[in-house]
Amino acid sequence: MEQEKEINARESIVLINEMIERAQSNFRKGSGNSMIFWGCAVSITAILVFILLQVLDKPYLAFHGWWLMAPAFVLESLIRKKQPEAHAKTHIDTIISMTWSSCLFFILLFLAVVFAFALILDDWHVYLLITPVILLALGMSQFVTAKAFRFRYYMYGAMTLWVGALLCVAVTLLTRSVSYQFLVLALCMIFGFVITGILQNKNAAEKCSNP
Amino acid sequence: MFEPLNPLLHSQLRLAIMSLLISVEEADFPYLKKQTDATSGNLSVQIDKLSEAGYITIEKTFRGKKPRTICRITPKGIKAFDAYVQALKGYLK
């Protein structure tokens, strides 16, 4: 594009429209990486916790497996910093980022409330709520993302997570055990996060090659 | 009687930059370069002109060890862009 090229009024309007359209279709290559990373991290940890629940003499120690999420946060932020792509932040990006941040705060506060009640009531049954409620919260954030980006695979991801929450109730009823909830969680993260992230990357790569 | 078009905005590259920045909260230099297909030199000069006019702000930061230039449109820039579009409408009637 030349800096001082003469343009008429119609060309100006065409140029403005073209640039606004380009900015609005702000899908970047690798934009699904974060979703793939978290899908893999949570599903691997959930399977690990499930196995530990079966093999440990003191099954409650299995829940310490979730501490693996702490290094996962550090690793993810390091990966994000290394992304060299040209970047623009749209208003929708900010809303989506805030939605996922509030989801994370909700989950952390919810865990604190559940553990507090478990201590106060001296009853482990409240732990049964953890996985389904987390799946509901993740599904809600996924739903907002789907609507904002108009990307239907996010909608399928949200539905997978919500169905997973109901499935947690079903497996708990059938098995009378909390452990199978972790298998449901692992499956939901694979179908709701990993596959959705892969499809998002594929979609972004197509859009970047055919702008 | 046609309203005169703002000469600072009535240039292909500067108008492209402003149109991109009005649609986003912020954009970095490589993004603007990629979307406008401009050379780094041209883009840099035009960004400076828009900044001198107070239409955009330029923030120089670092991402890791790499320098990063982030551009944002200012309220003055939004007003000027809006006035430019209103004036354009008169030409198209």
Tab-separated table of N, CA and C in Angstrom, chain A residues 23-85:
chain	number	residue	atom	x	y	z
A	23	ALA	N	-10.259	-6.673	10.393
A	23	ALA	CA	-10.040	-6.582	11.845
A	23	ALA	C	-11.037	-7.444	12.613
A	24	GLN	N	-12.262	-7.536	12.065
A	24	GLN	CA	-13.285	-8.310	12.786
A	24	GLN	C	-13.046	-9.807	12.676
A	25	SER	N	-12.460	-10.268	11.568
A	25	SER	CA	-12.169	-11.707	11.441
A	25	SER	C	-10.774	-11.959	12.002
A	26	ASN	N	-10.629	-11.629	13.287
A	26	ASN	CA	-9.305	-11.662	13.918
A	26	ASN	C	-8.967	-13.052	14.472
A	27	PHE	N	-9.102	-14.068	13.624
A	27	PHE	CA	-8.724	-15.412	14.018
A	27	PHE	C	-7.237	-15.587	13.739
A	28	ARG	N	-6.462	-15.889	14.754
A	28	ARG	CA	-5.029	-16.062	14.558
A	28	ARG	C	-4.677	-17.532	14.477
A	29	LYS	N	-3.607	-17.823	13.724
A	29	LYS	CA	-3.107	-19.196	13.679
A	29	LYS	C	-2.719	-19.604	15.092
A	30	GLY	N	-3.125	-20.789	15.482
A	30	GLY	CA	-2.754	-21.280	16.821
A	30	GLY	C	-3.603	-20.710	17.930
A	31	SER	N	-4.737	-20.060	17.586
A	31	SER	CA	-5.561	-19.460	18.643
A	31	SER	C	-6.268	-20.520	19.489
A	32	GLY	N	-6.305	-21.757	18.994
A	32	GLY	CA	-6.920	-22.833	19.790
A	32	GLY	C	-5.920	-23.555	20.675
A	33	ASN	N	-4.649	-23.138	20.626
A	33	ASN	CA	-3.603	-23.847	21.390
A	33	ASN	C	-3.873	-23.873	22.892
A	34	SER	N	-4.368	-22.749	23.404
A	34	SER	CA	-4.615	-22.652	24.835
A	34	SER	C	-5.684	-23.669	25.254
A	35	MET	N	-6.706	-23.775	24.416
A	35	MET	CA	-7.794	-24.717	24.702
A	35	MET	C	-7.273	-26.171	24.645
A	36	ILE	N	-6.432	-26.456	23.651
A	36	ILE	CA	-5.862	-27.804	23.515
A	36	ILE	C	-4.992	-28.109	24.738
A	37	PHE	N	-4.181	-27.127	25.131
A	37	PHE	CA	-3.280	-27.323	26.275
A	37	PHE	C	-4.075	-27.659	27.533
A	38	TRP	N	-5.101	-26.845	27.841
A	38	TRP	CA	-5.875	-27.060	29.075
A	38	TRP	C	-6.699	-28.337	29.005
A	39	GLY	N	-7.186	-28.651	27.798
A	39	GLY	CA	-7.928	-29.904	27.617
A	39	GLY	C	-7.051	-31.096	27.938
A	40	CYS	N	-5.816	-31.071	27.407
A	40	CYS	CA	-4.869	-32.179	27.648
A	40	CYS	C	-4.471	-32.217	29.125
A	41	ALA	N	-4.120	-31.062	29.684
A	41	ALA	CA	-3.631	-31.010	31.070
A	41	ALA	C	-4.684	-31.548	32.042
A	42	VAL	N	-5.929	-31.079	31.892
A	42	VAL	CA	-6.984	-31.503	32.832
A	42	VAL	C	-7.346	-32.967	32.614
A	43	SER	N	-7.452	-33.411	31.351
A	43	SER	CA	-7.857	-34.810	31.120
A	43	SER	C	-6.775	-35.776	31.604
A	44	ILE	N	-5.491	-35.455	31.390
A	44	ILE	CA	-4.404	-36.332	31.862
A	44	ILE	C	-4.433	-36.401	33.398
A	45	THR	N	-4.597	-35.220	34.031
A	45	THR	CA	-4.627	-35.193	35.506
A	45	THR	C	-5.846	-35.960	36.031
A	46	ALA	N	-6.995	-35.804	35.367
A	46	ALA	CA	-8.218	-36.497	35.820
A	46	ALA	C	-8.033	-38.014	35.732
A	47	ILE	N	-7.402	-38.476	34.650
A	47	ILE	CA	-7.164	-39.923	34.499
A	47	ILE	C	-6.176	-40.397	35.578
A	48	LEU	N	-5.155	-39.567	35.827
A	48	LEU	CA	-4.171	-39.901	36.869
A	48	LEU	C	-4.854	-40.025	38.245
A	49	VAL	N	-5.722	-39.056	38.552
A	49	VAL	CA	-6.437	-39.075	39.838
A	49	VAL	C	-7.338	-40.312	39.913
A	50	PHE	N	-7.996	-40.636	38.799
A	50	PHE	CA	-8.860	-41.834	38.757
A	50	PHE	C	-8.038	-43.095	39.070
A	51	ILE	N	-6.859	-43.221	38.436
A	51	ILE	CA	-6.006	-44.399	38.660
A	51	ILE	C	-5.547	-44.448	40.124
A	52	LEU	N	-5.114	-43.272	40.640
A	52	LEU	CA	-4.642	-43.215	42.033
A	52	LEU	C	-5.756	-43.612	43.008
A	53	LEU	N	-6.988	-43.207	42.689
A	53	LEU	CA	-8.125	-43.572	43.556
A	53	LEU	C	-8.323	-45.086	43.622
A	54	GLN	N	-7.955	-45.771	42.536
A	54	GLN	CA	-8.130	-47.226	42.495
A	54	GLN	C	-6.981	-47.957	43.200
A	55	VAL	N	-5.767	-47.384	43.139
A	55	VAL	CA	-4.598	-48.139	43.606
A	55	VAL	C	-4.096	-47.736	45.012
A	56	LEU	N	-4.406	-46.517	45.438
A	56	LEU	CA	-3.847	-46.078	46.728
A	56	LEU	C	-4.584	-46.700	47.926
A	57	ASP	N	-3.812	-46.985	48.993
A	57	ASP	CA	-4.432	-47.495	50.219
A	57	ASP	C	-5.278	-46.401	50.882
A	58	LYS	N	-4.765	-45.167	50.775
A	58	LYS	CA	-5.527	-44.025	51.305
A	58	LYS	C	-6.015	-43.199	50.107
A	59	PRO	N	-7.198	-43.538	49.547
A	59	PRO	CA	-7.644	-42.906	48.296
A	59	PRO	C	-7.716	-41.388	48.350
A	60	TYR	N	-7.985	-40.813	49.526
A	60	TYR	CA	-8.113	-39.347	49.592
A	60	TYR	C	-6.828	-38.640	49.181
A	61	LEU	N	-5.685	-39.374	49.264
A	61	LEU	CA	-4.410	-38.760	48.843
A	61	LEU	C	-4.367	-38.522	47.332
A	62	ALA	N	-5.218	-39.244	46.592
A	62	ALA	CA	-5.250	-39.113	45.124
A	62	ALA	C	-5.544	-37.680	44.695
A	63	PHE	N	-6.315	-36.943	45.518
A	63	PHE	CA	-6.712	-35.583	45.130
A	63	PHE	C	-5.527	-34.617	45.062
A	64	HIS	N	-4.406	-35.036	45.659
A	64	HIS	CA	-3.210	-34.188	45.562
A	64	HIS	C	-2.691	-34.117	44.126
A	65	GLY	N	-3.168	-35.034	43.275
A	65	GLY	CA	-2.805	-34.997	41.850
A	65	GLY	C	-3.162	-33.672	41.203
A	66	TRP	N	-4.197	-33.007	41.757
A	66	TRP	CA	-4.638	-31.731	41.166
A	66	TRP	C	-3.627	-30.610	41.349
A	67	TRP	N	-2.626	-30.832	42.198
A	67	TRP	CA	-1.572	-29.798	42.330
A	67	TRP	C	-0.793	-29.643	41.029
A	68	LEU	N	-0.923	-30.638	40.124
A	68	LEU	CA	-0.251	-30.536	38.813
A	68	LEU	C	-0.757	-29.334	38.004
A	69	MET	N	-1.931	-28.832	38.387
A	69	MET	CA	-2.478	-27.665	37.677
A	69	MET	C	-1.605	-26.425	37.887
A	70	ALA	N	-0.914	-26.359	39.034
A	70	ALA	CA	-0.085	-25.167	39.322
A	70	ALA	C	1.056	-25.027	38.299
A	71	PRO	N	1.914	-26.079	38.078
A	71	PRO	CA	2.930	-25.927	37.033
A	71	PRO	C	2.327	-25.766	35.638
A	72	ALA	N	1.115	-26.314	35.442
A	72	ALA	CA	0.467	-26.157	34.123
A	72	ALA	C	0.193	-24.681	33.836
A	73	PHE	N	-0.215	-23.924	34.874
A	73	PHE	CA	-0.460	-22.482	34.707
A	73	PHE	C	0.821	-21.766	34.291
A	74	VAL	N	1.929	-22.134	34.945
A	74	VAL	CA	3.223	-21.495	34.652
A	74	VAL	C	3.635	-21.829	33.215
A	75	LEU	N	3.525	-23.112	32.856
A	75	LEU	CA	3.917	-23.572	31.518
A	75	LEU	C	3.094	-22.873	30.434
A	76	GLU	N	1.799	-22.742	30.677
A	76	GLU	CA	0.915	-22.127	29.680
A	76	GLU	C	1.263	-20.654	29.471
A	77	SER	N	1.584	-19.960	30.579
A	77	SER	CA	1.924	-18.535	30.433
A	77	SER	C	3.255	-18.375	29.693
A	78	LEU	N	4.177	-19.342	29.885
A	78	LEU	CA	5.458	-19.282	29.164
A	78	LEU	C	5.239	-19.513	27.673
A	79	ILE	N	4.387	-20.479	27.342
A	79	ILE	CA	4.092	-20.781	25.932
A	79	ILE	C	3.442	-19.561	25.276
A	80	ARG	N	2.517	-18.937	26.007
A	80	ARG	CA	1.800	-17.786	25.458
A	80	ARG	C	2.752	-16.627	25.163
A	81	LYS	N	3.740	-16.440	26.035
A	81	LYS	CA	4.703	-15.353	25.847
A	81	LYS	C	5.546	-15.535	24.595
A	82	LYS	N	5.749	-16.815	24.197
A	82	LYS	CA	6.631	-17.083	23.054
A	82	LYS	C	5.928	-16.934	21.706
A	83	GLN	N	4.601	-16.720	21.722
A	83	GLN	CA	3.892	-16.594	20.449
A	83	GLN	C	4.309	-15.302	19.742
A	84	PRO	N	4.976	-15.405	18.571
A	84	PRO	CA	5.508	-14.209	17.933
A	84	PRO	C	4.558	-13.530	16.949
A	85	GLU	N	3.345	-14.075	16.789
A	85	GLU	CA	2.453	-13.588	15.726
A	85	GLU	C	2.058	-12.120	15.860
